[in-house]
């Protein structure tokens, strides 16, 4: 594509967004006749009318609106590409992240102000869920995952591990008693977490006599959302086995009580996945490095 075509598209985008040739000229520090000439040349090159112009108003044609949307995306991609090879330009653009709910609440969101201060030109689009996200079809730049990863065509970076904890509301323990060993869990009711993708119920794993054991308490409820899991536990509906970082504030406040503290739980790995591309945009690269550092600091605190 010719450089003057890109320049004309940039001028056209400014005219559309400001709804004024004069304001666009002022913003771009150009003479108004140069802006008019550029738009006319773009219309001639494309063979369509982009704008309806009168002495008092300016509106975009249907074809002009389509060109505007595509031109804005194209210019954003070009600017991002140029920034990736220019050490003088800070990372910028829209960064789409997906993360599990528990890590979003306890690690990511509490630290995001730091990321925004470091990279003010990056717009964060955050989705939080406990489902398996398709990076490509959903347009996600990178995703934070819990647990062991299945083989995929994506690149993964392990950032650390999170500890699990077993607990219940005091009202539940008063009614059903306190389990003293993992084997006692068979006599209790659990709020179990299941994967929406695989429908598998998460196992409760402990270190016992030098071995890793799995215990599956009788299921009182099955949920596929960690926020709901926590709410059910706080309501005394059953015991739960979840991320210690999510349960810690409630254990400290007394609304939940940790049990089986003499039996180490098996940690879950935390990883970041991103598409396997030769070109990794600066915004993704700096986020991965930043989150890895934040996670390490949070894990040591």
Coordinates of C-alpha atoms in Angstrom, one line a residue:
X1 CA 0.0 0.0 0.0
X2 CA 1.4 3.4 -0.9
X3 CA 2.5 5.6 2.0
X4 CA 0.3 8.5 0.8
X5 CA -2.7 6.2 0.9
X6 CA -2.0 5.5 4.6
X7 CA -1.6 9.2 5.2
X8 CA -4.9 9.9 3.5
X9 CA -6.6 7.2 5.6
X10 CA -5.2 8.8 8.7
X11 CA -6.6 12.2 7.7
X12 CA -10.0 10.7 6.8
X13 CA -10.2 9.0 10.2
X14 CA -9.6 12.3 11.9
X15 CA -12.2 14.1 9.8
X16 CA -14.8 11.5 10.6
X17 CA -14.1 11.5 14.3
X18 CA -14.0 15.2 14.6
X19 CA -16.8 15.8 12.1
X20 CA -14.9 18.8 10.8
X21 CA -12.2 19.5 8.1
X22 CA -11.0 22.5 10.1
X23 CA -10.7 20.7 13.4
X24 CA -8.9 17.8 11.6
X25 CA -6.5 20.2 10.0
X26 CA -5.8 21.9 13.3
X27 CA -5.2 18.5 15.0
X28 CA -2.9 17.3 12.3
X29 CA -1.2 20.7 11.9
X30 CA -2.1 20.8 8.2
X31 CA -3.7 23.5 6.0
X32 CA -7.4 22.9 5.5
X33 CA -7.1 22.8 1.7
X34 CA -4.5 20.0 2.1
X35 CA -7.1 18.0 4.1
X36 CA -9.8 18.5 1.5
X37 CA -7.4 17.5 -1.3
X38 CA -6.4 14.4 0.6
X39 CA -10.0 13.3 1.1
X40 CA -10.8 13.9 -2.6
X41 CA -7.7 11.9 -3.6
X42 CA -8.8 9.0 -1.4
X43 CA -12.3 9.0 -2.8
X44 CA -10.8 9.0 -6.4
X45 CA -8.5 6.1 -5.5
X46 CA -11.3 4.1 -3.9
X47 CA -13.9 5.0 -6.5
X48 CA -16.5 5.8 -3.8
X49 CA -17.9 8.8 -2.1
X50 CA -16.9 8.8 1.5
X51 CA -18.5 12.0 2.9
X52 CA -21.5 14.2 2.2
X53 CA -20.3 17.8 2.6
X54 CA -22.2 21.1 2.8
X55 CA -21.3 24.5 4.1
X56 CA -22.9 23.7 7.5
X57 CA -22.7 19.9 7.9
X58 CA -20.7 16.8 7.3
X59 CA -21.9 13.2 7.3
X60 CA -20.4 9.8 6.4
X61 CA -21.8 7.7 3.6
X62 CA -22.5 4.0 4.1
X63 CA -19.3 3.2 2.1
X64 CA -17.4 5.9 4.1
X65 CA -18.4 4.3 7.4
X66 CA -17.1 0.9 6.2
X67 CA -13.9 2.4 5.0
X68 CA -13.6 4.3 8.3
X69 CA -13.9 1.2 10.4
X70 CA -11.4 -0.7 8.4
X71 CA -9.0 2.2 8.1
X72 CA -9.0 2.7 11.9
X73 CA -8.1 -1.0 12.5
X74 CA -5.5 -0.9 9.7
X75 CA -3.8 2.2 11.1
X76 CA -3.8 0.8 14.6
X77 CA -2.1 -2.4 13.4
X78 CA 0.5 -0.4 11.4
X79 CA 1.2 1.9 14.4
X80 CA 1.5 -1.2 16.7
X81 CA 3.9 -2.9 14.2
X82 CA 6.0 0.2 14.0
X83 CA 6.1 0.5 17.8
X84 CA 7.3 -3.0 18.1
X85 CA 10.6 -2.2 16.3
X86 CA 11.0 1.4 17.7
X87 CA 12.7 1.6 21.1
X88 CA 11.5 5.2 21.3
X89 CA 7.8 4.4 21.3
X90 CA 6.2 2.9 24.5
X91 CA 3.8 -0.1 24.2
X92 CA 0.3 1.0 23.2
X93 CA -3.0 -0.3 22.0
X94 CA -5.8 -2.6 23.3
X95 CA -4.7 -5.6 25.3
X96 CA -7.2 -8.4 25.7
X97 CA -6.6 -10.6 28.7
X98 CA -8.6 -13.5 30.1
X99 CA -8.0 -14.8 33.7
X100 CA -9.6 -17.2 36.2
X101 CA -11.9 -15.4 38.6
X102 CA -9.9 -16.3 41.8
X103 CA -6.7 -14.9 40.4
X104 CA -8.4 -11.9 39.0
X105 CA -9.9 -10.9 42.3
X106 CA -6.8 -11.6 44.5
X107 CA -3.7 -10.9 42.3
X108 CA -4.5 -9.2 39.0
X109 CA -7.0 -6.5 39.8
X110 CA -5.3 -5.3 43.0
X111 CA -2.1 -4.8 41.1
X112 CA -3.5 -3.4 37.8
X113 CA -3.0 0.3 38.9
X114 CA 0.7 -0.4 38.9
X115 CA 0.5 -1.8 35.3
X116 CA -1.5 1.2 34.1
X117 CA 1.0 3.6 35.7
X118 CA 3.8 1.9 33.9
X119 CA 2.0 1.7 30.5
X120 CA -0.6 4.4 30.3
X121 CA -1.1 4.0 26.6
X122 CA -2.2 0.4 26.9
X123 CA -6.0 -0.1 27.2
X124 CA -6.7 -3.3 29.2
X125 CA -9.8 -5.3 28.2
X126 CA -10.2 -7.9 30.9
X127 CA -12.5 -10.9 30.9
X128 CA -12.7 -13.1 34.0
X129 CA -14.2 -16.5 34.0
X130 CA -13.4 -20.1 34.9
X131 CA -14.2 -21.5 31.5
X132 CA -11.7 -22.6 28.9
X133 CA -11.1 -19.6 26.5
X134 CA -10.3 -20.0 22.8
X135 CA -7.6 -17.3 22.2
X136 CA -7.9 -17.2 18.5
X137 CA -11.7 -17.2 18.0
X138 CA -12.3 -14.8 20.9
X139 CA -9.5 -12.5 19.9
X140 CA -7.7 -12.8 23.3
X141 CA -4.0 -11.7 23.3
X142 CA -3.0 -13.8 26.3
X143 CA -4.8 -15.9 28.9
X144 CA -3.8 -16.8 32.5
X145 CA -4.5 -20.5 33.3
X146 CA -4.6 -22.6 36.4
X147 CA -3.5 -26.3 36.5
X148 CA -1.6 -28.5 34.2
X149 CA -1.9 -27.5 30.6
X150 CA -3.0 -29.8 27.8
X151 CA -0.9 -29.9 24.6
X152 CA -1.7 -27.0 22.4
X153 CA -0.2 -24.9 19.6
X154 CA 0.2 -22.0 22.0
X155 CA 3.3 -20.9 23.8
X156 CA 3.1 -21.1 27.6
X157 CA 5.1 -19.5 30.3
X158 CA 5.0 -20.9 33.8
X159 CA 4.9 -18.1 36.4
X160 CA 4.6 -20.1 39.6
X161 CA 2.3 -22.2 41.8
X162 CA -0.6 -21.5 44.1
X163 CA -1.4 -23.4 47.3
X164 CA -4.8 -24.9 47.9
X165 CA -6.6 -24.9 51.3
X166 CA -9.5 -26.8 52.7
X167 CA -12.1 -25.0 54.8
X168 CA -15.7 -24.6 55.9
X169 CA -17.9 -22.1 57.6
X170 CA -18.0 -22.3 61.4
X171 CA -21.8 -23.1 61.2
X172 CA -21.0 -26.2 59.0
X173 CA -18.3 -27.4 61.3
X174 CA -20.5 -27.0 64.4
X175 CA -23.1 -29.2 62.8
X176 CA -21.0 -31.8 61.1
X177 CA -17.8 -31.8 63.0
X178 CA -14.1 -31.2 62.1
X179 CA -12.3 -33.7 59.8
X180 CA -8.9 -34.7 61.4
X181 CA -7.5 -36.5 58.4
X182 CA -8.2 -36.5 54.6
X183 CA -9.9 -39.9 55.1
X184 CA -12.5 -38.3 57.4
X185 CA -13.7 -36.3 54.4
X186 CA -15.8 -39.3 53.3
X187 CA -18.2 -38.4 56.2
X188 CA -18.6 -34.8 55.0
X189 CA -20.5 -32.9 52.3
X190 CA -18.5 -30.9 49.8
X191 CA -19.1 -28.1 47.4
X192 CA -17.2 -29.4 44.4
X193 CA -15.8 -27.5 41.5
X194 CA -16.2 -28.9 38.0
X195 CA -14.7 -27.8 34.7
X196 CA -17.3 -26.5 32.2
X197 CA -15.1 -27.7 29.4
X198 CA -14.4 -31.3 30.4
X199 CA -17.2 -31.7 33.0
X200 CA -14.5 -33.3 35.3
X201 CA -14.8 -32.7 39.0
X202 CA -11.7 -31.2 40.6
X203 CA -9.9 -33.7 42.9
X204 CA -8.9 -32.8 46.4
X205 CA -5.2 -33.8 46.7
X206 CA -3.0 -34.0 49.8
X207 CA 0.4 -35.1 50.7
X208 CA 0.1 -38.1 53.2
X209 CA 2.8 -40.4 54.4
X210 CA 5.1 -39.2 51.6
X211 CA 2.5 -39.8 48.9
X212 CA 0.0 -37.8 46.9
X213 CA -3.5 -38.9 47.7
X214 CA -6.8 -37.9 46.2
X215 CA -10.0 -37.7 48.2
X216 CA -13.5 -37.1 46.9
X217 CA -15.9 -36.1 49.7
X218 CA -19.6 -36.8 49.1
X219 CA -20.8 -34.0 46.9
X220 CA -23.4 -31.7 48.3
X221 CA -23.2 -29.3 45.4
X222 CA -21.4 -28.9 42.0
X223 CA -20.5 -25.5 40.7
X224 CA -18.4 -24.2 37.7
X225 CA -17.6 -20.8 39.1
X226 CA -15.2 -19.9 41.9
X227 CA -17.2 -16.9 43.0
X228 CA -20.2 -19.2 43.5
X229 CA -18.0 -21.8 45.2
X230 CA -16.9 -19.2 47.7
X231 CA -20.4 -18.0 48.3
X232 CA -21.7 -21.5 49.0
X233 CA -18.9 -22.1 51.4
X234 CA -19.6 -18.9 53.3
X235 CA -23.3 -19.8 53.5
X236 CA -22.3 -23.1 55.3
X237 CA -23.6 -25.3 52.5
X238 CA -20.5 -27.6 52.6
X239 CA -16.7 -27.9 52.8
X240 CA -14.6 -26.4 50.0
X241 CA -11.1 -27.0 48.6
X242 CA -9.9 -23.9 46.7
X243 CA -7.1 -21.5 46.2
X244 CA -5.6 -20.3 49.5
X245 CA -5.2 -16.8 48.1
X246 CA -9.0 -16.6 47.6
X247 CA -9.8 -18.1 51.0
X248 CA -7.2 -16.3 53.1
X249 CA -9.2 -13.0 53.9
X250 CA -12.2 -15.1 55.0
X251 CA -10.0 -17.4 57.1
X252 CA -8.4 -14.3 58.7
X253 CA -11.8 -12.8 59.4
X254 CA -13.2 -16.0 60.8
X255 CA -16.0 -16.4 58.3
X256 CA -14.3 -19.6 57.1
X257 CA -12.1 -22.0 59.2
X258 CA -9.2 -23.9 57.6
X259 CA -9.0 -27.6 58.4
X260 CA -6.5 -30.4 57.8
X261 CA -3.7 -27.9 58.2
X262 CA -1.3 -30.7 59.1
X263 CA -1.7 -32.2 55.6
X264 CA 0.0 -30.3 52.8
X265 CA -2.2 -29.7 49.8
X266 CA -0.8 -30.1 46.3
X267 CA -0.2 -26.8 44.6
X268 CA -1.6 -25.8 41.2
X269 CA 0.7 -24.3 38.5
X270 CA -0.1 -20.9 37.1
X271 CA 0.8 -20.2 33.4
X272 CA 0.3 -17.5 30.8
X273 CA -0.6 -18.7 27.2
X274 CA -0.3 -16.7 24.1
X275 CA -0.5 -17.5 20.4
X276 CA 2.5 -19.1 18.8
X277 CA 3.6 -16.2 16.6
X278 CA 6.9 -15.0 15.5
X279 CA 5.6 -11.5 16.1
X280 CA 4.7 -10.8 19.7
X281 CA 3.4 -7.3 20.2
X282 CA 5.1 -5.1 22.8
X283 CA 1.9 -4.8 24.9
X284 CA 1.7 -8.6 25.3
X285 CA 5.4 -8.9 26.1
X286 CA 5.4 -6.2 28.8
X287 CA 2.2 -7.7 30.4
X288 CA 3.7 -11.2 30.6
X289 CA 6.9 -9.8 32.2
X290 CA 4.9 -7.6 34.5
X291 CA 2.5 -10.3 35.7
X292 CA 5.3 -12.8 36.2
X293 CA 7.0 -10.3 38.5
X294 CA 3.8 -9.5 40.3
X295 CA 2.9 -13.1 40.9
X296 CA 6.4 -13.8 42.3
X297 CA 6.2 -10.9 44.7
X298 CA 2.6 -11.9 45.8
X299 CA 3.7 -15.5 46.3
X300 CA 6.5 -14.4 48.6
X301 CA 4.4 -12.1 50.7

